Amino acid sequence: MPTPVLMPALSPTMTEGNLAKWHIKEGDTVSAGDVIAEIETDKATMEVEAVDEGKVGRIEIAEGSEGVAVNAVIAWLLDEGEDADAIPSEGAGSAPAAAEPAAPEPKRADGGGVGPERAPEAPALPGAPAHTSVPVSVPDVDEARFFKDTQRQTVREALRDAMAEEMRNDPVVFVMGEEVAEYQGAYKVTQGLLAEFGAKRVIDTPITEHGFAGMAVGAAFGKLKPVVEFMTFNFAMQAIDQIINSAAKTLYMSGGQMGCPIVFRGPNGAASRVAAQHSQCYASWYAHCPGLKVIAPWSAADAKGLLKAAIRDPNPVIFLENEVLYGQTFDVPTDPDFVLPIGKAKIVRQGKDVTITAFSIMVGKALEAAEKLAEQGIEAEVIDLRTIRPLDVETIVASVKKTNRLVTTEEGWAFSGIGSEIAALMMEHAFDYLDAPVARVAGADVPMPYAANLEKLALPQVENIVQAAKAVCYRS
Amino acid sequence: MARAATTKSTASRPGPAKAAAARSTRSSKSAKPPEASIDDLVGYYRDMLVIRRFEEKAGQLYGMGLIGGFCHLYIGQEAVVVGMQAAIDEGDTVVTSYRDHGHMLACGMEARGVMAELTGRIGGYSKGKGGSMHMFSREKNFFGGHGIVGAQVPIGTGLAFNHRFRDTDRVSLTYLGDGAVNQGQVYESFNMAALWKLPVIFIIENNKYGMGTSVTRAAAGPSLAERGHAYGIPGKEVDGMDVLAVKAAGDEAVAYCRAGKGPYILEMKTYRYRGHSMSDPAKYRTKEEVNKMRQEHDPIDTLRRTLLDRKVDEDTLKKVDREVKDLVTDAADFAQQSPEPDVSELWTDILVEA
């Protein structure tokens, strides 16, 4: 049967073009790969190659023709032993029945689009927003049972113990980063690991974030479980392509084949007097991206229980620590099986008048603010988010249904921040329960200044939280 | 003309002899003859032809609107991946950039699954969710298919780290183009690979153009093969249009890596006949240049002549041609018949369920 040669598209958006030149004539023999014609659009001219071998039986579209539709038959090739009589007499210039439209309309899941393509009459429904997966409900874990036997530990020690315990449990867990081994950690979080586990599993890297983050991703594709320490998350910006494009997206792009069990951890947010390039909160950057989990603990117990969970998790996890918290001491369970679920917030103070959400260092500030508010007769409920993604929307909603007021807090900038996301979620899930607009307490919208007085102004303070809480309670 | 590596003798491979990963058309590598056997040569011919015909078909389907987005064809470069694949064994890993169809086929991935991924169908290797540039097969030790120029280089270094961590003698083949050699992360990888003596072969496929920019306008220094010298990584220029030269250089590099001596760089002097992607009219080079390469250095034509010189009869090769054509036709049919992914697939494979 004769083989049709079709007008090709140069790009997915091309619908027609000009047949500028034929390099063959009827009766010629062509092989696959031979240039047979030139076509042109307003953007480019390209050669058309034969895909099959055969004799040119008939040329349907003459050289110089303009506006030839994509997929139109422009010529016929004959197999050995065939002659031109075998060519269908109709259909010159029209697409053969078997061919599909040149650019099929992209199919979308209902409401799956955003922006102008999204149907205006399809608003997000409470409980089932169309643009995101349904919030995951993490089963309750009886955390209290772990706290029967505890010891006083700093956040730094708790993080170290979490890594050490997981390294004892699983021989494919290893730690790498700058100064993690012989120097014992830039902030001494990896103290003692080299002595116990050796240089094979506690690896000092050169200062080469992009490279070692990518290398660790490759190791994780090989089913090792790297714990990558960034000296601070500011330096992880050098590596963010590997974190997002390689670690977070590859599972999806591989149809589920390529899991990436990796933890990226290190101090995040402002330290003290180190200015703009060393003082930034990356929570909203990473929380923005599907394919990642993002954890930002406050207490030493949560730091330990969640870092252990992060190392066990088969997905890429961003674990945001805080330099100022490293030296703070908390009760930490001694039970070797102590581990916490990712995705579960914790109510660290009960209250009925206003809900305050916080994570990392802001939890301490929120608790201080709650004390001050209590003195003024306002009982604040403080929620330690602990995990930013997946966010425990259930716990926040339940609290807001009780208090009817919400203040979000974070060190990072307000614009597109975690507070903005929570505010939007409350519109979707608790709109009818809000008695005041959600208030966001966040870092000033400036690069972090160095001067002590300016730095203090740039960071959210306890007093800012108190004022915001009073405002949503309509108290002055 | 590149300094060819054909005259180099191949080092014997340390470690246990592994079953050849490739097809049954190849003879066992444990008894390596001084010259490739006829079976080996016919195998290389077939493997290169599969890639050539597959890519031509992909170009055709793209022209019909059945393949969308970017589609980077490997036509002209077939000898590189087929020669290198012949130099490795079961358990060795492969990672490359976005011009990846040939690598997948050479790794033994099914033409059907690759083509169906190009058409965005459920029968594709990534269920239609990755497309041309993002395909993987754990079973065949193919780790992608990466769309960001240079990003696969640290990943390949990490796969080598994995081989070393597990105390195996496996090696990581990490392919990159001449466009990627100016990315910083490539040198970060060279440094770590050399520092820790990781078993990774960096295969620079120098096809002379990074998109539309000639390598001479983009890369300083006399030779890409020498880009690792500052790190003490040996490098070699190879005639990447000659599958036997590639195989010989590959054998040498693999033996070096398997012996624990660290990374190795092979600069494959090759050429792509098509544009950078389907929408590239390739105005940055002359038609004469392309035609000269096709007529004088085509890797498939060259090997075909070698086979005829060695008294392989024309009918044997024609039979291979026919089989390859049928394989590719079958793949194209499958890729058009396989349905689009179910809409529920939008929400799967985002996270591994713990």
Tab-separated table of C-alpha atoms in Angstrom, chain A residues 4 6-12 23 32-35 38 44-47 49-53 70-71 79 98-104 107-109 112 130-133 171-174 176 200-201 203-206 208-212 214-224 238 241-242 245-246 248 250-259 290-293 313-316, chain B residues 53 56-57 59-60 62-69 75 117 121 125-127 129-131 134-139 142-146 148 150-159 161-167 183-185 188-189 191-193 195-196 198 273-275 277-283 287 291 294 318 322 325 329 336 340 343 345-354:
chain	number	residue	atom	x	y	z
A	4	PRO	CA	1.526	9.094	2.299
A	6	LEU	CA	2.409	14.408	5.262
A	7	MET	CA	2.937	18.116	5.715
A	8	PRO	CA	4.865	18.269	8.982
A	9	ALA	CA	4.520	20.753	11.800
A	10	LEU	CA	7.674	22.575	12.902
A	11	SER	CA	6.212	23.255	16.312
A	12	PRO	CA	3.116	22.276	18.296
A	23	HIS	CA	14.145	18.084	-3.851
A	32	ALA	CA	14.791	7.059	4.963
A	33	GLY	CA	16.642	10.207	5.993
A	34	ASP	CA	16.888	11.740	2.519
A	35	VAL	CA	15.918	15.377	2.311
A	38	GLU	CA	11.754	22.368	2.224
A	44	ALA	CA	11.746	29.304	9.929
A	45	THR	CA	12.562	27.153	6.955
A	46	MET	CA	13.146	23.454	7.500
A	47	GLU	CA	14.004	20.429	5.490
A	49	GLU	CA	13.261	14.094	5.417
A	50	ALA	CA	11.803	10.863	4.149
A	51	VAL	CA	10.869	8.520	6.967
A	52	ASP	CA	10.325	5.519	4.716
A	53	GLU	CA	12.051	4.248	1.648
A	70	VAL	CA	-0.315	20.410	8.656
A	71	ASN	CA	-0.877	16.703	8.055
A	79	ASP	CA	6.757	0.182	-2.169
A	98	ALA	CA	-5.956	7.767	10.691
A	99	ALA	CA	-4.082	10.931	11.523
A	100	GLU	CA	-5.037	12.819	14.615
A	101	PRO	CA	-5.428	16.590	14.809
A	102	ALA	CA	-2.100	18.391	14.769
A	103	ALA	CA	-2.377	19.978	18.154
A	104	PRO	CA	-4.870	18.184	20.351
A	107	LYS	CA	-7.070	17.770	28.488
A	108	ARG	CA	-7.380	18.837	32.065
A	109	ALA	CA	-8.799	17.352	35.154
A	112	GLY	CA	-7.194	21.500	37.281
A	130	ALA	CA	-9.757	22.329	43.020
A	131	HIS	CA	-6.200	23.577	42.785
A	132	THR	CA	-4.648	21.409	45.424
A	133	SER	CA	-4.821	17.891	46.670
A	171	PRO	CA	23.241	1.284	57.310
A	172	VAL	CA	22.369	3.262	54.193
A	173	VAL	CA	21.834	6.508	56.120
A	174	PHE	CA	24.817	8.835	55.850
A	176	MET	CA	27.334	14.897	54.388
A	200	LYS	CA	32.482	6.580	55.071
A	201	ARG	CA	29.193	7.734	56.584
A	203	ILE	CA	31.501	13.032	54.971
A	204	ASP	CA	33.149	16.430	54.853
A	205	THR	CA	32.418	18.029	51.506
A	206	PRO	CA	34.146	20.870	49.755
A	208	THR	CA	30.205	23.166	46.725
A	209	GLU	CA	26.493	23.207	47.545
A	210	HIS	CA	25.157	22.780	44.042
A	211	GLY	CA	27.468	19.860	43.423
A	212	PHE	CA	27.041	17.964	46.666
A	214	GLY	CA	23.067	16.982	43.263
A	215	MET	CA	25.451	14.213	44.202
A	216	ALA	CA	23.319	13.345	47.195
A	217	VAL	CA	20.227	13.271	44.986
A	218	GLY	CA	22.007	10.769	42.735
A	219	ALA	CA	22.909	8.686	45.772
A	220	ALA	CA	19.267	8.780	46.870
A	221	PHE	CA	18.166	7.641	43.406
A	222	GLY	CA	20.469	4.711	44.137
A	223	LYS	CA	18.409	4.083	47.302
A	224	LEU	CA	20.903	5.411	49.807
A	238	GLN	CA	23.174	27.556	45.234
A	241	ASP	CA	17.822	23.639	41.249
A	242	GLN	CA	18.856	20.179	42.383
A	245	ASN	CA	14.079	20.092	39.727
A	246	SER	CA	15.838	16.852	40.616
A	248	ALA	CA	11.177	17.038	44.211
A	250	THR	CA	11.591	13.249	39.516
A	251	LEU	CA	9.139	10.888	41.194
A	252	TYR	CA	6.311	12.461	39.216
A	253	MET	CA	8.280	12.719	36.002
A	254	SER	CA	9.194	9.044	36.246
A	255	GLY	CA	5.651	7.849	36.741
A	256	GLY	CA	6.461	6.806	40.309
A	257	GLN	CA	9.721	4.920	39.662
A	258	MET	CA	12.322	7.262	41.091
A	259	GLY	CA	11.789	7.933	44.767
A	290	PRO	CA	4.758	19.750	45.417
A	291	GLY	CA	7.050	16.773	45.880
A	292	LEU	CA	8.708	18.132	49.015
A	293	LYS	CA	7.886	17.870	52.692
A	313	ASP	CA	10.506	9.129	55.028
A	314	PRO	CA	10.875	7.900	51.431
A	315	ASN	CA	10.512	11.454	50.077
A	316	PRO	CA	12.724	14.528	49.929
B	53	ARG	CA	14.892	4.666	12.629
B	56	GLU	CA	13.223	9.427	12.256
B	57	LYS	CA	9.844	8.053	13.244
B	59	GLY	CA	10.439	13.271	13.969
B	60	GLN	CA	7.583	12.168	11.749
B	62	TYR	CA	6.228	15.214	15.896
B	63	GLY	CA	5.471	16.620	12.473
B	64	MET	CA	2.014	15.080	12.715
B	65	GLY	CA	1.409	16.780	16.042
B	66	LEU	CA	1.406	13.518	17.963
B	67	ILE	CA	4.473	14.501	19.975
B	68	GLY	CA	4.447	17.856	21.707
B	69	GLY	CA	6.853	20.218	23.349
B	75	ILE	CA	20.424	11.155	14.742
B	117	GLU	CA	6.080	8.510	26.477
B	121	ARG	CA	0.343	8.122	26.734
B	125	TYR	CA	7.816	4.807	30.743
B	126	SER	CA	6.619	7.715	32.887
B	127	LYS	CA	2.905	7.101	32.246
B	129	LYS	CA	3.949	12.476	32.756
B	130	GLY	CA	7.602	12.990	31.876
B	131	GLY	CA	7.794	13.295	28.106
B	134	HIS	CA	12.246	12.748	31.489
B	135	MET	CA	12.219	8.988	31.277
B	136	PHE	CA	13.699	6.410	33.623
B	137	SER	CA	13.983	2.674	34.095
B	138	ARG	CA	15.249	1.284	37.361
B	139	GLU	CA	15.069	-2.180	35.843
B	142	PHE	CA	18.753	4.081	33.355
B	143	PHE	CA	18.445	7.054	35.696
B	144	GLY	CA	17.158	9.689	33.243
B	145	GLY	CA	16.561	11.780	31.134
B	146	HIS	CA	17.208	15.196	32.833
B	148	ILE	CA	18.309	20.965	33.094
B	150	GLY	CA	24.372	19.871	33.480
B	151	ALA	CA	22.129	18.737	36.342
B	152	GLN	CA	22.651	15.083	35.517
B	153	VAL	CA	26.392	15.407	36.135
B	154	PRO	CA	26.267	15.617	39.959
B	155	ILE	CA	23.505	13.015	39.869
B	156	GLY	CA	25.706	10.623	37.915
B	157	THR	CA	28.491	11.364	40.371
B	158	GLY	CA	26.067	10.439	43.155
B	159	LEU	CA	25.260	7.160	41.427
B	161	PHE	CA	29.082	7.361	45.087
B	162	ASN	CA	26.334	4.798	45.590
B	163	HIS	CA	28.335	2.092	43.785
B	164	ARG	CA	31.320	2.846	45.985
B	165	PHE	CA	29.272	3.076	49.204
B	166	ARG	CA	27.910	-0.408	48.556
B	167	ASP	CA	31.391	-1.802	47.909
B	183	GLN	CA	28.135	24.714	33.852
B	184	GLY	CA	29.670	25.177	37.280
B	185	GLN	CA	28.157	22.044	38.732
B	188	GLU	CA	31.967	20.710	41.304
B	189	SER	CA	31.317	17.113	40.256
B	191	ASN	CA	36.306	17.865	41.925
B	192	MET	CA	34.346	15.539	44.195
B	193	ALA	CA	34.664	12.578	41.851
B	195	LEU	CA	38.765	13.779	45.408
B	196	TRP	CA	36.942	10.613	46.387
B	198	LEU	CA	34.472	7.743	42.390
B	273	TYR	CA	22.342	15.879	11.774
B	274	ARG	CA	19.119	17.426	12.962
B	275	GLY	CA	18.546	20.743	14.691
B	277	SER	CA	15.174	20.437	18.745
B	278	MET	CA	12.426	19.976	16.215
B	279	SER	CA	11.787	23.689	15.773
B	280	ASP	CA	15.427	24.516	15.058
B	281	PRO	CA	16.101	25.294	11.384
B	282	ALA	CA	19.850	24.994	12.046
B	283	LYS	CA	20.892	28.145	10.209
B	287	LYS	CA	24.331	22.468	4.526
B	291	ASN	CA	26.198	16.712	4.175
B	294	ARG	CA	26.556	12.372	6.674
B	318	LYS	CA	18.565	-6.289	4.835
B	322	ARG	CA	13.463	-5.037	7.999
B	325	LYS	CA	11.688	-1.105	10.620
B	329	THR	CA	6.548	0.720	13.216
B	336	GLN	CA	-0.700	6.075	19.013
B	340	GLU	CA	-3.800	9.165	27.375
B	343	VAL	CA	-7.249	12.082	34.704
B	345	GLU	CA	-2.966	10.320	37.186
B	346	LEU	CA	-2.747	14.093	37.682
B	347	TRP	CA	-2.650	13.472	41.408
B	348	THR	CA	-0.460	10.372	41.659
B	349	ASP	CA	3.332	9.975	42.088
B	350	ILE	CA	3.785	13.313	43.841
B	351	LEU	CA	5.018	11.670	47.028
B	352	VAL	CA	5.879	8.094	47.882
B	353	GLU	CA	3.319	6.816	50.370
B	354	ALA	CA	5.257	6.082	53.522
